[in-house]
mmCIF file of C-alpha atoms in Angstrom:
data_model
loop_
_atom_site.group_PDB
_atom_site.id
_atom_site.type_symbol
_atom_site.label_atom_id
_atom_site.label_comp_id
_atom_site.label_asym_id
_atom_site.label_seq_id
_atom_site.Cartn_x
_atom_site.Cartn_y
_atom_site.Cartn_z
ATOM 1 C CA UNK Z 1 0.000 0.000 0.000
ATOM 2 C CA UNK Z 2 1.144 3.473 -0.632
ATOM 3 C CA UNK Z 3 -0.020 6.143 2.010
ATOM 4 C CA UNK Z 4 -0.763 9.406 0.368
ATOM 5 C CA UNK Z 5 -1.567 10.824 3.655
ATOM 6 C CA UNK Z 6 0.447 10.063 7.194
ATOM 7 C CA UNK Z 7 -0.896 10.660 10.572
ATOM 8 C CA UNK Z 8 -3.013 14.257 10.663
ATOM 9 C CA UNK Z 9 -3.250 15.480 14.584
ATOM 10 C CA UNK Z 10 -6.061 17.640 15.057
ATOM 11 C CA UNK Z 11 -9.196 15.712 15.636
ATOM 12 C CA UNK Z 12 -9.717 15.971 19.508
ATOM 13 C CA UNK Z 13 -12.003 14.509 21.122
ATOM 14 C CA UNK Z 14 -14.593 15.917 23.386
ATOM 15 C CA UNK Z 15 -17.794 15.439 25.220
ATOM 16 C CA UNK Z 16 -20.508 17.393 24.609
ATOM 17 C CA UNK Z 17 -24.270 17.068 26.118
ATOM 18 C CA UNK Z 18 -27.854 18.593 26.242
ATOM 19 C CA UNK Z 19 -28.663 19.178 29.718
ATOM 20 C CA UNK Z 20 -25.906 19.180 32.317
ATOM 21 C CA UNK Z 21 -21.872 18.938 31.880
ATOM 22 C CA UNK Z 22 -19.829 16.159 32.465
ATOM 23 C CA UNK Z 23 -17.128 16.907 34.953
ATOM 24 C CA UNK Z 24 -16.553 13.151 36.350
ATOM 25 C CA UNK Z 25 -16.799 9.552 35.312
ATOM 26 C CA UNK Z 26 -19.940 9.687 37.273
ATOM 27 C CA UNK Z 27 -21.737 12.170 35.289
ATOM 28 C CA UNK Z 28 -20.746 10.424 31.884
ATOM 29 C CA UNK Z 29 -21.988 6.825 33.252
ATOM 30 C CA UNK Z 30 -25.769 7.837 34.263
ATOM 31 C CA UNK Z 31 -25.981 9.558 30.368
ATOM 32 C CA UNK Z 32 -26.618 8.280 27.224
ATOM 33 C CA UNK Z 33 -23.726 8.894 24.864
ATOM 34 C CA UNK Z 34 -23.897 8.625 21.485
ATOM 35 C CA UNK Z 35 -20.034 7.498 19.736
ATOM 36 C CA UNK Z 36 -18.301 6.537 16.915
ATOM 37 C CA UNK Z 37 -16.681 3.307 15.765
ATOM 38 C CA UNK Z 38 -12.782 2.321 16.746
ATOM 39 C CA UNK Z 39 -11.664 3.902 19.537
ATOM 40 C CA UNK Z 40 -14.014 6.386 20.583
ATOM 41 C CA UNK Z 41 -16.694 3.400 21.367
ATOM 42 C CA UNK Z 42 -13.343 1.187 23.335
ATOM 43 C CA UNK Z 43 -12.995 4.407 25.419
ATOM 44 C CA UNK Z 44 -16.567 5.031 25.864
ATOM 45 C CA UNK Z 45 -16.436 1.300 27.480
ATOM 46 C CA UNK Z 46 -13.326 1.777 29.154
ATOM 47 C CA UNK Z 47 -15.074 4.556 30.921
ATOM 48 C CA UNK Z 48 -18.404 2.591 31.501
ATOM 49 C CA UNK Z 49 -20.361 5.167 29.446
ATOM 50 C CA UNK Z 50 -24.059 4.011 28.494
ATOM 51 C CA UNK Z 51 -23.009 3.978 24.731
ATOM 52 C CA UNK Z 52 -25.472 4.029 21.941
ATOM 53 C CA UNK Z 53 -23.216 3.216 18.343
ATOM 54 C CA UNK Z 54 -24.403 5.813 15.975
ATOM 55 C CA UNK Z 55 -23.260 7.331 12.603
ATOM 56 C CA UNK Z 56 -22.296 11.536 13.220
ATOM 57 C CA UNK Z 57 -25.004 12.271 10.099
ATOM 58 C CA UNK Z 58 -27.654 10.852 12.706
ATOM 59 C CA UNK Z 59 -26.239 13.683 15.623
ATOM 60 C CA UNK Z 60 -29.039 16.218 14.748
ATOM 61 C CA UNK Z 61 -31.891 13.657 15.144
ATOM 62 C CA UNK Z 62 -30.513 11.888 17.878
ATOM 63 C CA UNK Z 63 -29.819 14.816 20.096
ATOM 64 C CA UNK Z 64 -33.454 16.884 19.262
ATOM 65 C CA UNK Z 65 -34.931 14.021 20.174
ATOM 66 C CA UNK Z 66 -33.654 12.704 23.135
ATOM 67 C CA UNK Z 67 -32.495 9.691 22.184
ATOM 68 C CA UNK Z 68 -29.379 10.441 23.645
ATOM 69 C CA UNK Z 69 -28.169 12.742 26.767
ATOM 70 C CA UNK Z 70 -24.855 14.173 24.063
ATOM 71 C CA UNK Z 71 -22.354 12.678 22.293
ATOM 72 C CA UNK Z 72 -18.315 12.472 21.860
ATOM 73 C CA UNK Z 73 -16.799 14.105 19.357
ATOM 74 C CA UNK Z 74 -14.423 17.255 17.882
ATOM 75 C CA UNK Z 75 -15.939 21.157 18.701
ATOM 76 C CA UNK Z 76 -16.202 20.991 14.656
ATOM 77 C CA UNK Z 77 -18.895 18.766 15.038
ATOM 78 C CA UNK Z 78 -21.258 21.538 16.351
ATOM 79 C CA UNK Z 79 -20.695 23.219 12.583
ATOM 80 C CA UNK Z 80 -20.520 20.284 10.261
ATOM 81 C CA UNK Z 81 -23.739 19.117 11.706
ATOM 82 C CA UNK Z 82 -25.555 22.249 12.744
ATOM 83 C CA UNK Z 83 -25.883 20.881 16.265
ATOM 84 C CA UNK Z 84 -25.695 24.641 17.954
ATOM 85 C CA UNK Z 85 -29.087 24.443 18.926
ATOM 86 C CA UNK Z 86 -29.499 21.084 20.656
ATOM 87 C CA UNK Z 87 -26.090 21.249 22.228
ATOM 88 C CA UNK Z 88 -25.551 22.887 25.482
ATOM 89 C CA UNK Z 89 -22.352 21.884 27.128
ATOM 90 C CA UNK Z 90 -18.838 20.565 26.096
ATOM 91 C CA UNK Z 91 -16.434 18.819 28.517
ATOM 92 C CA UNK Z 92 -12.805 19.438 27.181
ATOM 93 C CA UNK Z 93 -9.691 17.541 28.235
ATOM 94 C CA UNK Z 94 -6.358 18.590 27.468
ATOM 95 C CA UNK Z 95 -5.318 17.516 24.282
ATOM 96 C CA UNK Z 96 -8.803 15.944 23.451
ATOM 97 C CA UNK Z 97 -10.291 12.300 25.160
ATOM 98 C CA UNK Z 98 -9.118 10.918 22.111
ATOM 99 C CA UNK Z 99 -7.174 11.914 18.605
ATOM 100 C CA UNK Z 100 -7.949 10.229 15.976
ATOM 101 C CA UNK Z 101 -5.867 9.827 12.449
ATOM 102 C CA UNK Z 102 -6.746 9.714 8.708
ATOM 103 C CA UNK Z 103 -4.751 8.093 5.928
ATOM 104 C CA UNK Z 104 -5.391 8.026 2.240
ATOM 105 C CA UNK Z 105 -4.294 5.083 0.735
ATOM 106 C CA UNK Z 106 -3.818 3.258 -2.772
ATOM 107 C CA UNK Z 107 -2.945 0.103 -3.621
ATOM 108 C CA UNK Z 108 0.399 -0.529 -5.167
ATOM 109 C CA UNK Z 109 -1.386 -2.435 -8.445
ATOM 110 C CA UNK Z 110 -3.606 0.838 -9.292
ATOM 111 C CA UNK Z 111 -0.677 3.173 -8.432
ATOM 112 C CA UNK Z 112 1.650 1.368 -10.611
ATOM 113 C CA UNK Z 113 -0.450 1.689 -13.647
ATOM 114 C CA UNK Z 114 -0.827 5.459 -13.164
ATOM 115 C CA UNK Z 115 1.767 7.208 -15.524
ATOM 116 C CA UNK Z 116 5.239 8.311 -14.222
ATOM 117 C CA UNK Z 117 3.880 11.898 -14.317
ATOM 118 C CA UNK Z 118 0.597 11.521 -12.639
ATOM 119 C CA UNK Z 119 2.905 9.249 -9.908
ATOM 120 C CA UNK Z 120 5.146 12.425 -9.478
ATOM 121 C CA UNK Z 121 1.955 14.866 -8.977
ATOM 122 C CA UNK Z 122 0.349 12.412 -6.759
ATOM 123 C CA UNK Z 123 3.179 12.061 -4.253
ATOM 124 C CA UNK Z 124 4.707 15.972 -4.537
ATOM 125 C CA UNK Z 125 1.127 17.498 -3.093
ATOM 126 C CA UNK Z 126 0.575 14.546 -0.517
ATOM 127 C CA UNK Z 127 2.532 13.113 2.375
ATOM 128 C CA UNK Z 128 3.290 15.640 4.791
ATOM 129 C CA UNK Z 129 2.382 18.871 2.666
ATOM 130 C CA UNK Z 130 -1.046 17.627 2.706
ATOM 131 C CA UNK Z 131 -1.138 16.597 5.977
ATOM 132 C CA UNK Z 132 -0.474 19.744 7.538
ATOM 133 C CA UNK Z 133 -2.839 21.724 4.884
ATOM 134 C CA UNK Z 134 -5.664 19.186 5.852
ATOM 135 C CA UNK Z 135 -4.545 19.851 9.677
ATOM 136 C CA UNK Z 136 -4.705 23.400 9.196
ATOM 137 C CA UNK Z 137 -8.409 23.305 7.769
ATOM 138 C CA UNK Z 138 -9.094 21.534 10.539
ATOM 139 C CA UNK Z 139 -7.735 23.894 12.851
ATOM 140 C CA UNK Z 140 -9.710 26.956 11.422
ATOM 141 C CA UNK Z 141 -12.851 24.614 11.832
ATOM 142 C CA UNK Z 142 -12.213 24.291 15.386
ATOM 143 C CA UNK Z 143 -11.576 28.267 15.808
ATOM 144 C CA UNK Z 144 -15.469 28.598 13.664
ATOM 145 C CA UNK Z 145 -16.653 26.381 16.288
ATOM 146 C CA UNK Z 146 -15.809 27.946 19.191
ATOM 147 C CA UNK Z 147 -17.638 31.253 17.936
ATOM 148 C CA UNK Z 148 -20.643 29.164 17.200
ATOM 149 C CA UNK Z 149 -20.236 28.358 20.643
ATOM 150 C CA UNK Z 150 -19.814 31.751 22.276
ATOM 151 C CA UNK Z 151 -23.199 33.060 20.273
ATOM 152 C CA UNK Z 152 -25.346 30.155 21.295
ATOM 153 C CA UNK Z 153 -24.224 30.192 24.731
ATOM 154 C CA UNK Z 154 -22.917 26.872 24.693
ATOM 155 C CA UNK Z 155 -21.041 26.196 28.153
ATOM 156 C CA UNK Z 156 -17.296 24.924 28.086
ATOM 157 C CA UNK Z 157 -15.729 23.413 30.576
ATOM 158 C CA UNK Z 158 -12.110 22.191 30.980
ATOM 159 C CA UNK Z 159 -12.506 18.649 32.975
ATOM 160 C CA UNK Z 160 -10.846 19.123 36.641
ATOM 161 C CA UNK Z 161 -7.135 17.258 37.247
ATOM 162 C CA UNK Z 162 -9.650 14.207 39.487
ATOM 163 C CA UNK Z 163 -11.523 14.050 36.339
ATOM 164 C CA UNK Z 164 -8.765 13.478 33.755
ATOM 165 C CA UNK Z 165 -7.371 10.953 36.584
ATOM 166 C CA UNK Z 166 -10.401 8.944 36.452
ATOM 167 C CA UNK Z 167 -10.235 8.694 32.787
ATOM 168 C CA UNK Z 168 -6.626 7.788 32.546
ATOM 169 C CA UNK Z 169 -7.175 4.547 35.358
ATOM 170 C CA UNK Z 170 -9.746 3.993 32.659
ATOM 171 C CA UNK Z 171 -8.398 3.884 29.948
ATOM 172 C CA UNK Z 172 -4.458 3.407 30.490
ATOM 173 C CA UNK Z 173 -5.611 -0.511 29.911
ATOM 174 C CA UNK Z 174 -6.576 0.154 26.040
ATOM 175 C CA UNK Z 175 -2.903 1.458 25.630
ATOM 176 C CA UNK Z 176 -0.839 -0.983 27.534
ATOM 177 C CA UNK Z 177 -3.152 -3.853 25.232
ATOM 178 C CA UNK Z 178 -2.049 -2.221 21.956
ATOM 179 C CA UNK Z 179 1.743 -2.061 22.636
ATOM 180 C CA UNK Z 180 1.718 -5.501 23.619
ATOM 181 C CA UNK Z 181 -0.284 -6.457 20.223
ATOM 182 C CA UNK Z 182 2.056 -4.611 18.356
ATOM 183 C CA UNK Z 183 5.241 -6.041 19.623
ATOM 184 C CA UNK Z 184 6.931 -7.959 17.586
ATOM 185 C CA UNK Z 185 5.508 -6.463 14.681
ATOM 186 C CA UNK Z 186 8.379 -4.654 13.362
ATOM 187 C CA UNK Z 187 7.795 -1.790 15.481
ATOM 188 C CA UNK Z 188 8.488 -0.537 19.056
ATOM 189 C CA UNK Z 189 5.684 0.546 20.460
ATOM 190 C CA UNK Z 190 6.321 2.259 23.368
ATOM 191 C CA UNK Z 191 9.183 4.378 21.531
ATOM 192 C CA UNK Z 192 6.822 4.789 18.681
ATOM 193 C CA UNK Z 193 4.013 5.987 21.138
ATOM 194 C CA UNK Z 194 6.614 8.159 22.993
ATOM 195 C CA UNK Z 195 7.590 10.142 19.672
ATOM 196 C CA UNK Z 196 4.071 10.341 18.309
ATOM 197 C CA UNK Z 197 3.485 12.416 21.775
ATOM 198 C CA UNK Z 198 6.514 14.443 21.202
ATOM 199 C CA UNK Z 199 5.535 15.347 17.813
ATOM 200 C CA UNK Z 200 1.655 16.407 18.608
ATOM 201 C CA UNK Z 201 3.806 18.894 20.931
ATOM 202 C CA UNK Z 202 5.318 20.228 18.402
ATOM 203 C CA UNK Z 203 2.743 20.380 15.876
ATOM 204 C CA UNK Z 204 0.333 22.326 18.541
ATOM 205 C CA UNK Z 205 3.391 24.866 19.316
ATOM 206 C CA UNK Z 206 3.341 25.847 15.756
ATOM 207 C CA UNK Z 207 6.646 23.993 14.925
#
């Protein structure tokens, strides 16, 4: 396979409700949360969330009409889906519950019958370039979001240091399973984990 597109940091997870805020494990666990696929439902478990597996299109219905207490997801979310009016709090941790990563990918038999030229164009406005130009969209999403926000009167909270403690007990568990599935893979996870921090650190100070 030939990635187009690497790892994009950007999409942070947060938790964001109709009626009250979540500011403890507590709060989270006597709600209905509506989540994603992949890791945003294994951390919704980890945390013993009442977890209702939805598609984001769906958010809008869902929300209005009560199905669910709010849902995880990015601040963009509130924009992309129009969810200003249904949504009236948003739990945010420090560097997002979760992040989550795209890739574009080809397979090696259709990229090899591209011409030599198109293979050139291809690869000179991917990788990295378009990583950081998809990242950067992303980024003024988040900034639109957090005006949408402010005019609708949406309350945001950063979750408390006890909070964020409860969630790491949580969900420390989910990491410690994936570096020992991917050892011995031709990777080292824990070094691979530990530089994927270091460079989110320097991707958020602008470097």
């Amino acid at each position: 396979w030939c990635h187009f597109v690497p790892a994009r940091f950007g999409l942070r997870g947060t938790i964001a409700t109709t009626k009250q805020a979540v500011t403890s494990r507590a709060d989270a666990a006597n709600m209905k949360i509506r989540v994603g696929g992949g890791l945003m439902h294994e951390i919704a478990n980890a945390m013993g969330v009442n977890a209702l597996l939805k598609p984001a299109p769906e958010l809008y219905e869902l929300l209005s009409g009560n199905v669910v207490d709010g849902t995880l997801g990015p601040a963009e979310m509130i924009v992309s889906f129009k969810l200003e009016k249904v949504l009236k709090h948003m739990t945010r941790l420090p560097g997002g519950l979760y992040n989550t990563s795209f890739a574009v990918l080809i397979s090696d038999e259709r990229f090899n019958k591209l011409s030599k030229q198109d293979q050139d164009a291809m690869l000179s406005l991917s990788g990295e370039r378009l990583a950081r130009r998809i990242g950067a969209d992303w980024d003024k999403s988040e900034k639109l979001a957090d005006e949408v926000m402010r005019t609708n009167n949406i309350q945001v909270v950063t979750a408390s240091p006890a909070f964020i403690k409860e969630i790491r007990e949580r969900i420390d568990p989910l990491e410690q399973k994936w570096i020992k599935e991917a050892t011995g893979k031709g990777v080292e996870p824990a070094k691979a984990l530990a530089e994927l921090r270091e460079e989110i650190k320097k991707v958020a100070a602008g470097k």
